[in-house]
PDB file of C-alpha atoms in Angstrom:
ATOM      1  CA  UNK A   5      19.754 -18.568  51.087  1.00 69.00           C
ATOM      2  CA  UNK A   6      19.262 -20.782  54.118  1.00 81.00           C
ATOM      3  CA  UNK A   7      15.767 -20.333  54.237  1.00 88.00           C
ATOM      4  CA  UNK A   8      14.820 -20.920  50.408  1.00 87.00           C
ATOM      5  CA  UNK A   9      16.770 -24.059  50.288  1.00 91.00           C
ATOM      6  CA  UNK A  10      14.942 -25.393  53.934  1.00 93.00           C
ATOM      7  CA  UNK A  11      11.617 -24.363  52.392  1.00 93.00           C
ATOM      8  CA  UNK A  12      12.858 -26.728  49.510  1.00 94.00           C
ATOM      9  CA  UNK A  13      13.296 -29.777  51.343  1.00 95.00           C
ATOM     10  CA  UNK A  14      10.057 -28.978  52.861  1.00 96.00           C
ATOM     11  CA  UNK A  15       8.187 -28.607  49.407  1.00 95.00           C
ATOM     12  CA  UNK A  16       9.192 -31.753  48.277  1.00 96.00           C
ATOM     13  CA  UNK A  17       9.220 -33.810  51.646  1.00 97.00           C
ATOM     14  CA  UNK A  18       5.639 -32.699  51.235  1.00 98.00           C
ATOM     15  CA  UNK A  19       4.971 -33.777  47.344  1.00 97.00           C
ATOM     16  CA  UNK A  20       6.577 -36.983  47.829  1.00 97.00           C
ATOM     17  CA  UNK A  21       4.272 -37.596  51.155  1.00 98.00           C
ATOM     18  CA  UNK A  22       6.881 -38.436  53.488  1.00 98.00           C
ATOM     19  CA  UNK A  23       6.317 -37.643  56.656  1.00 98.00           C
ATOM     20  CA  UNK A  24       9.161 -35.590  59.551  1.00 98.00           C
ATOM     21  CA  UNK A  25       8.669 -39.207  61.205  1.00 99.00           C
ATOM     22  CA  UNK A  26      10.198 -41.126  58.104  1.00 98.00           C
ATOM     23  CA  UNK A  27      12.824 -38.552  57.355  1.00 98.00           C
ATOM     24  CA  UNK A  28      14.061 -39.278  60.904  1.00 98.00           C
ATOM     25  CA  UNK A  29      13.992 -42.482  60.405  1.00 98.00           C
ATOM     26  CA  UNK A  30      15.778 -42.737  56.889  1.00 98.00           C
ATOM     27  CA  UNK A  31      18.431 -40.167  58.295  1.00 97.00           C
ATOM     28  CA  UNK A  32      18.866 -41.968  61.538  1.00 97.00           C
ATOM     29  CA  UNK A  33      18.094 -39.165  63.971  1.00 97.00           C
ATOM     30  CA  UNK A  34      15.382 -38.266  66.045  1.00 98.00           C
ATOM     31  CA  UNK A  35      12.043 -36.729  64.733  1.00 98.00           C
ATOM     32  CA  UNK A  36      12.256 -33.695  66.794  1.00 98.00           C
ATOM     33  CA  UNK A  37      16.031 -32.976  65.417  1.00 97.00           C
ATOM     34  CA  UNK A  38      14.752 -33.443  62.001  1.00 97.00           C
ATOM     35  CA  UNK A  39      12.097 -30.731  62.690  1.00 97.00           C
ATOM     36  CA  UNK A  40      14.744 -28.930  64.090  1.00 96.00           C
ATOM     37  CA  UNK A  41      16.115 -28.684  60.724  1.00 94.00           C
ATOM     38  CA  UNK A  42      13.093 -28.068  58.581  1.00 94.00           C
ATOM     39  CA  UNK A  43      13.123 -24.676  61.058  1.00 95.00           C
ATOM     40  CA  UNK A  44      16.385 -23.827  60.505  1.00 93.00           C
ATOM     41  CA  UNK A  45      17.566 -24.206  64.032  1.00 95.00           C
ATOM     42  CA  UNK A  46      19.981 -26.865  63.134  1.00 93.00           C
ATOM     43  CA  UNK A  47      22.835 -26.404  61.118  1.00 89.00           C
ATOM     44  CA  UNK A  48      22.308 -27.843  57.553  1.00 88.00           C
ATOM     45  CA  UNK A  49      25.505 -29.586  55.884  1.00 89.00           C
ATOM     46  CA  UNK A  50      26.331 -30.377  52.256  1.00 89.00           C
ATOM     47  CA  UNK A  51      26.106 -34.044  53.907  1.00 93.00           C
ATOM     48  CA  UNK A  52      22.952 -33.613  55.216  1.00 92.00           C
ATOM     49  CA  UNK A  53      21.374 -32.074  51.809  1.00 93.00           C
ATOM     50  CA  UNK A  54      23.055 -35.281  49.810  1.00 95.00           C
ATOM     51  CA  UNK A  55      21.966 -37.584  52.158  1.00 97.00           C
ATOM     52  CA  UNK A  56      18.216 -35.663  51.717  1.00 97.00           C
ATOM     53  CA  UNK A  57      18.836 -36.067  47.892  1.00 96.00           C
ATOM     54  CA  UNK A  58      18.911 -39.750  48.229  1.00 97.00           C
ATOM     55  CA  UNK A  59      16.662 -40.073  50.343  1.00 98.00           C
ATOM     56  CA  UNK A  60      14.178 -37.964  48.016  1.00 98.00           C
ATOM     57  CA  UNK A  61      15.993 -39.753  44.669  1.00 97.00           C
ATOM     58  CA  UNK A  62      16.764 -36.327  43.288  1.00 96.00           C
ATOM     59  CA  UNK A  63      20.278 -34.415  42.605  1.00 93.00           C
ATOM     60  CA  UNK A  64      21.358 -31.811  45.541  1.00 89.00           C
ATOM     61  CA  UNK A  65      21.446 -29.111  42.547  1.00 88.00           C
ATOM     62  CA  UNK A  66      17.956 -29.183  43.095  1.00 88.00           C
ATOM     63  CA  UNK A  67      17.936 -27.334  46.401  1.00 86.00           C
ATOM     64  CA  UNK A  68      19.478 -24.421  45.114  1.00 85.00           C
ATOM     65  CA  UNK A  69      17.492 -24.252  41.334  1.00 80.00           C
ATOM     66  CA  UNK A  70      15.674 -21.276  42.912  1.00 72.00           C
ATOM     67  CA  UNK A  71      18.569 -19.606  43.905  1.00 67.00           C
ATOM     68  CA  UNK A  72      20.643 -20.402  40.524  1.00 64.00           C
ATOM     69  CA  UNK A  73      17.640 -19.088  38.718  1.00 64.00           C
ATOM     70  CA  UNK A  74      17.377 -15.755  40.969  1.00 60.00           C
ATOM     71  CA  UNK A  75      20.927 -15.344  40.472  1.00 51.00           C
ATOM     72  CA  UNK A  76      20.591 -16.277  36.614  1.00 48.00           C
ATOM     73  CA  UNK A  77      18.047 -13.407  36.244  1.00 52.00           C
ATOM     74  CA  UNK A  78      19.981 -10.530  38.067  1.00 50.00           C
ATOM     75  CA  UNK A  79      23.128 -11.156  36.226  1.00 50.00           C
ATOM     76  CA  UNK A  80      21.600 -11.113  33.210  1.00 46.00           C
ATOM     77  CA  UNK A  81      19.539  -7.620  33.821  1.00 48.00           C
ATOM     78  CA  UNK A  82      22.849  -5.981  34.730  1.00 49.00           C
ATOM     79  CA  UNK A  83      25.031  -7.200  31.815  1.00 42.00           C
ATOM     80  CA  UNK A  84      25.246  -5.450  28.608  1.00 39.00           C
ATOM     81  CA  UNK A  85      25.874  -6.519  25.504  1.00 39.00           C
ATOM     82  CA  UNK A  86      27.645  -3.597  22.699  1.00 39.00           C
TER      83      UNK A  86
END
């Protein structure tokens, strides 16, 4: 889980063309502990992911729509309907 919501942030730090420098920046923190983060090497917080969503004007739901979708799709193979 971890890694698909990093690789997130990542994706759209990317599409909106912000740089690991600005991120830093916006979040207050160095850029080398921001890369940190993007490699999973430091711990990543609900506060840190809604603090992200600001920053990239988007809701922290987003993050996980992979996963809910994933999720979505195996629970609905494995339920039945009579």
């Amino acid at each position: 889980m971890k890694k698909v919501v990093i690789s997130k942030i990542k994706k759209i730090r990317l599409e909106k063309n912000f740089s690991q420098q600005y991120m830093a920046s916006q979040l207050q923190i160095s850029q080398s502990y921001y890369a940190k983060i993007e490699k999973g090497h430091k711990e990543l917080t609900f506060n840190w992911l809604v603090q992200l969503s600001k920053i990239f004007n988007i809701t922290p739901t987003l993050f996980f729509e992979e996963l809910l979708s994933e999720h979505h799709s195996h629970s609905t193979k494995n339920t039945t309907i009579d």
